[in-house]
Coordinates of C-alpha atoms in Angstrom, one line a residue:
M28 CA -66.4 -22.2 -34.4
F29 CA -66.6 -21.5 -31.0
E30 CA -64.4 -19.6 -28.8
I31 CA -64.9 -18.2 -25.2
K32 CA -63.0 -15.6 -25.2
F33 CA -62.2 -13.1 -21.6
K34 CA -60.2 -10.0 -20.4
I35 CA -59.7 -10.0 -16.6
V36 CA -60.6 -6.9 -15.3
S37 CA -59.9 -6.8 -11.6
F38 CA -57.8 -9.4 -9.2
C39 CA -58.9 -9.8 -5.8
N40 CA -55.8 -8.6 -3.4
K41 CA -56.7 -10.3 -1.1
E42 CA -54.6 -13.6 0.0
L43 CA -55.8 -17.2 -2.0
E44 CA -54.8 -19.2 1.1
D45 CA -56.9 -17.3 3.5
M46 CA -60.2 -17.1 1.0
D47 CA -62.9 -18.4 1.7
E48 CA -65.0 -19.8 -1.2
M49 CA -67.9 -16.5 -1.4
T50 CA -64.9 -14.2 -2.7
F51 CA -62.4 -16.9 -4.4
R52 CA -65.8 -17.7 -6.6
Y53 CA -67.2 -14.5 -6.7
D54 CA -64.3 -12.3 -6.5
F55 CA -60.9 -13.0 -6.9
L56 CA -60.9 -12.4 -11.2
L57 CA -63.4 -10.5 -12.1
G58 CA -63.4 -9.4 -16.3
N59 CA -65.2 -9.3 -19.9
V60 CA -66.6 -12.2 -21.1
K61 CA -67.0 -12.9 -25.6
L62 CA -69.0 -15.3 -26.7
V63 CA -67.6 -15.7 -30.2
S64 CA -68.6 -18.1 -33.1
N65 CA -68.6 -17.3 -37.0
D66 CA -72.3 -16.0 -37.2
A67 CA -72.3 -13.9 -34.2
T68 CA -70.2 -13.2 -31.0
I69 CA -71.9 -11.7 -27.3
E70 CA -69.9 -9.7 -25.4
M71 CA -70.3 -9.4 -21.7
E72 CA -68.0 -5.8 -21.5
W73 CA -69.3 -5.0 -17.6
G74 CA -66.1 -5.3 -16.1
W75 CA -67.2 -6.9 -12.9
I76 CA -68.1 -11.1 -14.3
P77 CA -67.2 -13.5 -11.8
L78 CA -64.8 -15.1 -14.2
L79 CA -64.7 -18.4 -11.8
D80 CA -68.2 -18.7 -11.1
F81 CA -68.5 -18.5 -15.1
S82 CA -66.2 -20.7 -15.9
I83 CA -67.0 -23.3 -13.7
C84 CA -71.7 -22.4 -13.9
L85 CA -70.5 -23.3 -17.3
F86 CA -68.9 -26.7 -16.8
L87 CA -72.3 -27.7 -15.3
I88 CA -74.5 -25.8 -18.0
N89 CA -72.5 -28.5 -20.8
K90 CA -72.9 -31.3 -18.2
K91 CA -76.5 -31.1 -18.1
L92 CA -77.0 -30.2 -21.7
S93 CA -74.5 -33.2 -22.8
K94 CA -77.1 -36.0 -20.2
N95 CA -80.8 -35.3 -22.4
P96 CA -80.2 -34.4 -26.8
I97 CA -83.6 -32.0 -25.6
S98 CA -82.6 -29.3 -23.1
K99 CA -82.0 -26.2 -21.3
D100 CA -80.4 -24.3 -19.1
K101 CA -79.9 -21.2 -18.0
F102 CA -77.2 -18.6 -16.3
E103 CA -78.8 -15.9 -14.2
F104 CA -75.4 -13.0 -13.4
T105 CA -76.3 -12.4 -9.7
D106 CA -75.3 -8.6 -10.5
S107 CA -77.9 -7.8 -12.9
D108 CA -81.3 -9.7 -14.2
Q109 CA -79.3 -10.4 -16.8
Y110 CA -79.1 -13.9 -18.6
I111 CA -78.0 -15.5 -21.2
E112 CA -80.1 -19.1 -21.7
F113 CA -78.3 -22.0 -23.3
L114 CA -80.4 -24.2 -25.4
R115 CA -80.3 -28.1 -26.6
N116 CA -81.7 -29.5 -29.6
G117 CA -79.9 -32.8 -30.7
N118 CA -76.5 -31.9 -32.0
F119 CA -76.9 -28.1 -31.2
V120 CA -76.4 -26.1 -28.8
I121 CA -78.3 -22.3 -28.8
I122 CA -77.2 -19.3 -26.7
K123 CA -79.5 -16.7 -26.5
P124 CA -78.8 -13.8 -24.0
S125 CA -81.5 -10.9 -23.1
F126 CA -79.3 -8.8 -22.9
S127 CA -78.9 -9.1 -26.9
D128 CA -80.5 -9.9 -30.0
N129 CA -77.5 -12.2 -31.1
V130 CA -77.9 -15.6 -31.0
I131 CA -75.2 -18.4 -31.3
S132 CA -75.9 -21.7 -32.7
T133 CA -73.3 -24.1 -32.4
T134 CA -72.2 -27.5 -32.0
L135 CA -72.6 -29.6 -28.4
K136 CA -69.4 -30.3 -29.5
K137 CA -67.8 -27.3 -29.6
F138 CA -69.4 -25.7 -27.0
E139 CA -68.2 -28.7 -24.6
M140 CA -64.7 -28.1 -25.6
A141 CA -65.2 -24.8 -25.7
T142 CA -66.8 -24.5 -21.6
N143 CA -63.6 -26.9 -21.3
L144 CA -61.1 -24.9 -21.8
L145 CA -62.1 -21.7 -20.1
F146 CA -61.8 -23.5 -16.8
V147 CA -58.4 -24.8 -17.9
Q148 CA -57.8 -20.8 -18.7
I149 CA -58.9 -20.0 -15.3
E150 CA -57.4 -22.6 -13.5
D151 CA -54.2 -21.6 -14.7
I152 CA -54.3 -18.6 -14.3
I153 CA -55.3 -19.1 -10.4
K154 CA -52.7 -21.0 -9.9
E155 CA -49.8 -18.7 -12.2
Q156 CA -51.2 -16.0 -9.7
D157 CA -50.8 -17.5 -5.8
S158 CA -49.5 -20.9 -5.8
S159 CA -50.7 -20.8 -1.8
I160 CA -54.2 -21.8 -2.8
L161 CA -52.5 -25.1 -3.1
I162 CA -52.4 -24.6 0.3
N163 CA -56.0 -24.1 0.8
N164 CA -57.6 -26.5 2.1
N165 CA -60.7 -24.9 1.1
F166 CA -60.4 -25.5 -2.4
I167 CA -59.8 -28.6 -4.7
L168 CA -59.2 -27.4 -8.4
S169 CA -60.1 -30.3 -10.6
P170 CA -61.7 -31.4 -13.6
E171 CA -64.8 -33.0 -11.7
I172 CA -64.9 -29.2 -10.5
V173 CA -64.9 -29.3 -6.7
F174 CA -63.5 -26.1 -5.6
S175 CA -64.5 -26.1 -1.8
K176 CA -65.6 -28.9 0.6
I177 CA -69.8 -28.4 -0.9
I178 CA -69.5 -30.8 -4.7
F179 CA -71.8 -29.1 -6.8

């Protein structure tokens, strides 16, 4: 079992239809995150994690890891020196944070499912919060993670 749980702490109070990409990605949804497996939990209950950016980055990390059976990537928090390393070794992904001794080992398939689910959940919350995002030409929400005119 591997899950990515989150709790929204705050929403940006600007109108989504007028937001630029940076505000949308880094300020719109802030909250806490937990990475949970049967054996360990990595808690990030800081209240300031940009949930949209986190979901985009994990989605992209999964794409990168899935290309090579021996690979690694890192998510770095912009508001601190903390980071999370993701190491793929065959069919397994090891998740090692700089801020905790807890380490999670999960399968690549479970990691992929959890990162895809996180993205869908964040996307649904954004659409529920303000449907005007659908008319903002700066953003396109899609499974391919194209959030602006810039393709990641």
